[in-house]
Tab-separated table of C-alpha atoms in Angstrom:
chain	number	residue	atom	x	y	z
A	1	UNK	CA	-36.723	-22.739	13.729
A	2	UNK	CA	-34.408	-25.684	13.066
A	3	UNK	CA	-36.989	-28.453	13.021
A	4	UNK	CA	-36.282	-31.694	11.163
A	5	UNK	CA	-39.046	-31.854	8.592
A	6	UNK	CA	-38.126	-35.134	6.932
A	7	UNK	CA	-35.552	-37.919	7.129
A	8	UNK	CA	-34.803	-40.161	4.170
A	9	UNK	CA	-32.878	-43.155	5.458
A	10	UNK	CA	-30.914	-44.724	2.615
A	11	UNK	CA	-29.250	-47.292	4.842
A	12	UNK	CA	-28.054	-47.758	8.409
A	13	UNK	CA	-25.040	-45.681	7.403
A	14	UNK	CA	-26.548	-42.776	5.458
A	15	UNK	CA	-29.558	-40.472	5.678
A	16	UNK	CA	-30.735	-37.260	4.046
A	17	UNK	CA	-32.067	-34.824	6.610
A	18	UNK	CA	-34.408	-32.000	5.585
A	19	UNK	CA	-34.253	-29.105	8.051
A	20	UNK	CA	-36.663	-26.205	8.291
A	21	UNK	CA	-34.905	-22.838	8.433
A	22	UNK	CA	-36.296	-20.129	6.148
A	23	UNK	CA	-33.282	-17.831	6.447
A	24	UNK	CA	-30.761	-20.479	5.408
A	25	UNK	CA	-33.033	-21.885	2.701
A	26	UNK	CA	-33.394	-18.484	1.052
A	27	UNK	CA	-29.729	-17.472	1.144
A	28	UNK	CA	-27.996	-20.823	0.496
A	29	UNK	CA	-25.949	-21.138	-2.690
A	30	UNK	CA	-24.013	-23.993	-4.268
A	31	UNK	CA	-20.852	-24.573	-2.232
A	32	UNK	CA	-22.216	-23.265	1.060
A	33	UNK	CA	-22.249	-25.331	4.243
A	34	UNK	CA	-23.697	-25.188	7.753
A	35	UNK	CA	-22.320	-25.917	11.204
A	36	UNK	CA	-24.711	-28.034	13.248
A	37	UNK	CA	-24.704	-29.067	16.892
A	38	UNK	CA	-27.531	-31.567	17.319
A	39	UNK	CA	-27.427	-31.631	21.119
A	40	UNK	CA	-25.271	-30.597	24.066
A	41	UNK	CA	-23.245	-33.811	23.906
A	42	UNK	CA	-22.459	-33.398	20.204
A	43	UNK	CA	-19.689	-31.163	18.782
A	44	UNK	CA	-20.379	-28.678	16.006
A	45	UNK	CA	-20.075	-30.519	12.703
A	46	UNK	CA	-19.855	-29.015	9.189
A	47	UNK	CA	-22.350	-30.302	6.611
A	48	UNK	CA	-22.636	-29.392	2.950
A	49	UNK	CA	-25.981	-27.913	1.937
A	50	UNK	CA	-26.850	-30.405	-0.799
A	51	UNK	CA	-30.201	-28.835	-1.651
A	52	UNK	CA	-32.406	-25.915	-0.660
A	53	UNK	CA	-36.101	-25.191	-1.184
A	54	UNK	CA	-36.614	-21.455	-0.531
A	55	UNK	CA	-40.396	-21.602	-1.042
A	56	UNK	CA	-40.701	-24.361	1.554
A	57	UNK	CA	-38.095	-22.868	3.847
A	58	UNK	CA	-35.984	-26.027	4.018
A	59	UNK	CA	-32.471	-27.166	3.232
A	60	UNK	CA	-31.033	-30.669	3.041
A	61	UNK	CA	-27.865	-32.262	4.395
A	62	UNK	CA	-26.551	-35.805	4.063
A	63	UNK	CA	-25.328	-37.533	7.211
A	64	UNK	CA	-23.047	-40.560	7.124
A	65	UNK	CA	-22.365	-42.724	10.154
A	66	UNK	CA	-18.868	-41.767	11.273
A	67	UNK	CA	-16.928	-41.551	14.493
A	68	UNK	CA	-18.680	-38.380	15.639
A	69	UNK	CA	-22.104	-39.504	14.399
A	70	UNK	CA	-22.295	-43.000	15.857
A	71	UNK	CA	-25.820	-43.546	17.108
A	72	UNK	CA	-26.988	-40.073	16.118
A	73	UNK	CA	-28.524	-40.978	12.762
A	74	UNK	CA	-30.767	-43.668	14.221
A	75	UNK	CA	-31.906	-41.408	17.073
A	76	UNK	CA	-33.099	-38.462	14.956
A	77	UNK	CA	-36.804	-38.179	14.225
A	78	UNK	CA	-39.117	-35.869	12.269
A	79	UNK	CA	-40.106	-32.926	14.416
A	80	UNK	CA	-36.818	-32.912	16.360
A	81	UNK	CA	-35.672	-29.375	17.140
A	82	UNK	CA	-31.957	-28.827	16.546
A	83	UNK	CA	-30.598	-26.293	18.998
A	84	UNK	CA	-27.630	-24.909	17.099
A	85	UNK	CA	-27.460	-24.338	13.329
A	86	UNK	CA	-25.147	-21.714	11.816
A	87	UNK	CA	-25.090	-20.837	8.138
A	88	UNK	CA	-24.899	-20.586	5.272
A	89	UNK	CA	-21.121	-20.423	5.524
A	90	UNK	CA	-18.249	-20.328	3.049
A	91	UNK	CA	-18.004	-18.976	-0.477
A	92	UNK	CA	-20.358	-20.055	-3.249
A	93	UNK	CA	-19.169	-22.082	-6.236
A	94	UNK	CA	-19.176	-20.147	-9.519
A	95	UNK	CA	-21.849	-21.865	-11.590
A	96	UNK	CA	-21.832	-21.258	-15.348
A	97	UNK	CA	-21.560	-23.131	-18.634
A	98	UNK	CA	-17.918	-24.193	-18.779
A	99	UNK	CA	-18.461	-26.876	-21.430
A	100	UNK	CA	-17.398	-30.359	-20.341
A	101	UNK	CA	-16.783	-30.754	-16.610
A	102	UNK	CA	-15.188	-33.747	-14.901
A	103	UNK	CA	-16.354	-34.192	-11.297
A	104	UNK	CA	-14.774	-36.697	-8.947
A	105	UNK	CA	-15.432	-37.535	-5.311
A	106	UNK	CA	-14.507	-40.251	-2.869
A	107	UNK	CA	-16.936	-42.420	-0.917
A	108	UNK	CA	-18.958	-40.429	1.600
A	109	UNK	CA	-16.534	-37.579	0.844
A	110	UNK	CA	-18.462	-37.329	-2.396
A	111	UNK	CA	-21.247	-35.379	-0.653
A	112	UNK	CA	-19.752	-31.847	-1.105
A	113	UNK	CA	-19.710	-32.258	-4.874
A	114	UNK	CA	-23.363	-33.370	-5.216
A	115	UNK	CA	-24.875	-29.849	-5.368
A	116	UNK	CA	-22.092	-28.773	-7.746
A	117	UNK	CA	-22.937	-31.563	-10.199
A	118	UNK	CA	-26.637	-30.670	-10.105
A	119	UNK	CA	-25.995	-26.982	-10.683
A	120	UNK	CA	-23.433	-27.520	-13.452
A	121	UNK	CA	-25.805	-29.777	-15.371
A	122	UNK	CA	-28.656	-27.303	-15.016
A	123	UNK	CA	-26.302	-24.620	-16.371
A	124	UNK	CA	-25.891	-26.625	-19.579
A	125	UNK	CA	-22.593	-28.399	-18.998
A	126	UNK	CA	-21.709	-31.933	-20.076
A	127	UNK	CA	-20.916	-33.627	-16.769
A	128	UNK	CA	-18.706	-36.688	-16.363
A	129	UNK	CA	-18.869	-38.056	-12.812
A	130	UNK	CA	-16.326	-40.354	-11.163
A	131	UNK	CA	-17.501	-42.172	-8.028
A	132	UNK	CA	-14.366	-43.253	-6.191
A	133	UNK	CA	-14.228	-45.810	-3.369
A	134	UNK	CA	-17.685	-46.940	-4.483
A	135	UNK	CA	-19.002	-49.480	-1.961
A	136	UNK	CA	-22.304	-50.835	-0.691
A	137	UNK	CA	-22.202	-48.218	2.080
A	138	UNK	CA	-22.016	-45.295	-0.349
A	139	UNK	CA	-23.927	-46.657	-3.358
A	140	UNK	CA	-27.011	-44.684	-2.284
A	141	UNK	CA	-25.199	-41.481	-3.270
A	142	UNK	CA	-25.316	-42.444	-6.936
A	143	UNK	CA	-29.036	-41.650	-7.119
A	144	UNK	CA	-28.291	-38.049	-6.138
A	145	UNK	CA	-26.139	-37.419	-9.217
A	146	UNK	CA	-27.312	-39.938	-11.807
A	147	UNK	CA	-30.010	-37.646	-13.315
A	148	UNK	CA	-27.439	-34.849	-13.643
A	149	UNK	CA	-24.513	-36.823	-15.086
A	150	UNK	CA	-23.996	-37.530	-18.766
A	151	UNK	CA	-21.615	-40.332	-17.821
A	152	UNK	CA	-20.812	-42.053	-14.525
A	153	UNK	CA	-17.579	-43.959	-13.909
A	154	UNK	CA	-17.050	-46.055	-10.770
A	155	UNK	CA	-13.907	-47.223	-9.044
A	156	UNK	CA	-13.174	-49.172	-5.905
A	157	UNK	CA	-9.797	-47.675	-4.982
A	158	UNK	CA	-7.598	-44.613	-5.425
A	159	UNK	CA	-5.349	-46.008	-8.161
A	160	UNK	CA	-8.354	-46.952	-10.279
A	161	UNK	CA	-9.774	-43.468	-9.799
A	162	UNK	CA	-6.599	-41.827	-11.094
A	163	UNK	CA	-6.653	-44.170	-14.087
A	164	UNK	CA	-10.270	-43.272	-14.838
A	165	UNK	CA	-9.448	-39.582	-14.649
A	166	UNK	CA	-6.486	-39.974	-17.012
A	167	UNK	CA	-8.593	-41.958	-19.459
A	168	UNK	CA	-11.365	-39.357	-19.376
A	169	UNK	CA	-9.094	-36.379	-20.006
A	170	UNK	CA	-7.342	-38.257	-22.815
A	171	UNK	CA	-10.559	-38.951	-24.751
A	172	UNK	CA	-12.524	-35.813	-23.817
A	173	UNK	CA	-11.878	-32.113	-24.188
A	174	UNK	CA	-12.404	-31.279	-20.511
A	175	UNK	CA	-12.864	-27.592	-19.712
A	176	UNK	CA	-12.978	-27.883	-15.921
A	177	UNK	CA	-12.354	-30.508	-13.257
A	178	UNK	CA	-13.936	-30.409	-9.794
A	179	UNK	CA	-12.483	-32.771	-7.187
A	180	UNK	CA	-13.062	-33.673	-3.557
A	181	UNK	CA	-12.065	-36.497	-1.225
A	182	UNK	CA	-8.888	-37.413	0.699
A	183	UNK	CA	-6.097	-34.843	0.464
A	184	UNK	CA	-3.556	-37.302	-0.926
A	185	UNK	CA	-5.934	-38.279	-3.737
A	186	UNK	CA	-6.769	-34.681	-4.592
A	187	UNK	CA	-3.041	-33.989	-4.828
A	188	UNK	CA	-2.609	-36.751	-7.430
A	189	UNK	CA	-5.671	-35.591	-9.364
A	190	UNK	CA	-4.447	-32.001	-9.401
A	191	UNK	CA	-1.117	-33.170	-10.826
A	192	UNK	CA	-2.971	-35.028	-13.584
A	193	UNK	CA	-5.057	-32.032	-14.617
A	194	UNK	CA	-2.190	-29.573	-14.280
A	195	UNK	CA	-0.147	-31.620	-16.766
A	196	UNK	CA	-3.030	-31.222	-19.240
A	197	UNK	CA	-3.583	-27.552	-18.329
A	198	UNK	CA	-7.174	-28.220	-17.254
A	199	UNK	CA	-8.506	-25.671	-14.719
A	200	UNK	CA	-9.344	-27.525	-11.514
A	201	UNK	CA	-11.343	-26.670	-8.424
A	202	UNK	CA	-11.028	-28.665	-5.214
A	203	UNK	CA	-13.579	-28.764	-2.402
A	204	UNK	CA	-11.744	-29.228	0.873
A	205	UNK	CA	-13.219	-31.324	3.672
A	206	UNK	CA	-11.617	-29.942	6.830
A	207	UNK	CA	-11.949	-30.302	10.583
A	208	UNK	CA	-13.640	-27.160	11.965
A	209	UNK	CA	-14.676	-26.000	15.423
A	210	UNK	CA	-16.646	-22.832	14.735
A	211	UNK	CA	-16.897	-22.301	10.962
A	212	UNK	CA	-16.316	-18.543	11.159
A	213	UNK	CA	-12.521	-18.325	11.194
A	214	UNK	CA	-11.849	-18.115	14.924
A	215	UNK	CA	-10.180	-21.478	15.599
A	216	UNK	CA	-7.855	-21.495	12.575
A	217	UNK	CA	-7.783	-25.296	12.389
A	218	UNK	CA	-8.978	-25.290	8.783
A	219	UNK	CA	-6.194	-23.058	7.487
A	220	UNK	CA	-4.529	-23.932	4.206
A	221	UNK	CA	-1.830	-22.370	2.029
A	222	UNK	CA	-3.112	-21.274	-1.381
A	223	UNK	CA	-0.698	-19.619	-3.802
A	224	UNK	CA	1.601	-18.936	-0.879
A	225	UNK	CA	-1.110	-17.202	1.125
A	226	UNK	CA	-2.721	-18.358	4.355
A	227	UNK	CA	-6.406	-19.044	3.776
A	228	UNK	CA	-9.185	-20.388	5.980
A	229	UNK	CA	-11.387	-23.072	4.469
A	230	UNK	CA	-14.432	-21.961	6.447
A	231	UNK	CA	-14.488	-18.364	5.216
A	232	UNK	CA	-12.303	-18.337	2.067
A	233	UNK	CA	-13.376	-21.781	0.820
A	234	UNK	CA	-14.302	-24.560	0.827
A	235	UNK	CA	-13.652	-24.263	-2.939
A	236	UNK	CA	-10.122	-23.412	-4.065
A	237	UNK	CA	-7.990	-23.534	-7.195
A	238	UNK	CA	-6.497	-27.024	-6.843
A	239	UNK	CA	-3.350	-26.049	-8.744
A	240	UNK	CA	-2.556	-23.394	-6.124
A	241	UNK	CA	-3.237	-25.433	-2.975
A	242	UNK	CA	-0.167	-26.650	-1.079
A	243	UNK	CA	-1.341	-30.236	-0.562
A	244	UNK	CA	1.935	-31.315	1.075
A	245	UNK	CA	1.576	-28.660	3.767
A	246	UNK	CA	-2.069	-29.635	4.172
A	247	UNK	CA	-1.192	-33.306	4.597
A	248	UNK	CA	1.367	-32.433	7.286
A	249	UNK	CA	-1.221	-30.383	9.183
A	250	UNK	CA	-3.902	-33.041	8.936
A	251	UNK	CA	-1.656	-35.633	10.557
A	252	UNK	CA	-2.118	-33.715	13.819
A	253	UNK	CA	-5.889	-34.265	13.698
A	254	UNK	CA	-6.058	-37.990	12.909
């Protein structure tokens, strides 16, 4: 049911994993994610569904070697049966022709925005992509968005990313911005786009235990209302998110 059909190893740090699950493949939409527990010793981990092939009954995630994934990437093999996969979860991203869309993500945190870029381009948008914190460890991600981006800008640090965003919105008539990455960087980006009155969506990357709203760890204040990233998100209006409150909460989970 949850058999690994293919593994594309980009590097020792990153791999695309194609998982066979007809139900998820058929119902997955842009913006959805899954909760996966690879084995009994592994916690449930949220992964963005970066692609789905309904006819083949598969969906794809991208794994990056992090604290909770140390050793796991190298141990997975084709044919491996994953015991616990829950999804698709979350709310879908509204895909339509907005016009010119600026998409920005940070390092491996760029993964949640990959399916958004693909879908926006296919919907007829002009897509400007900013790859922040671009390093040798994350350079493999560029290939996932290059065919769907009209322009790609790269930066090596947060300050450079903010500068690139400001330059882009000064020279382009941007109709929508989509951002993801560290909370403090999204806060600065949202301030930039708010000053220019550019509608902005943020994709939050939150710690989750169950993905169905029971634990409450992923809660966030949006327009003064308590929301849960797992069931109300992960996409929110960035100009309504209380990033300061979110930063204070996240300090408890470092």
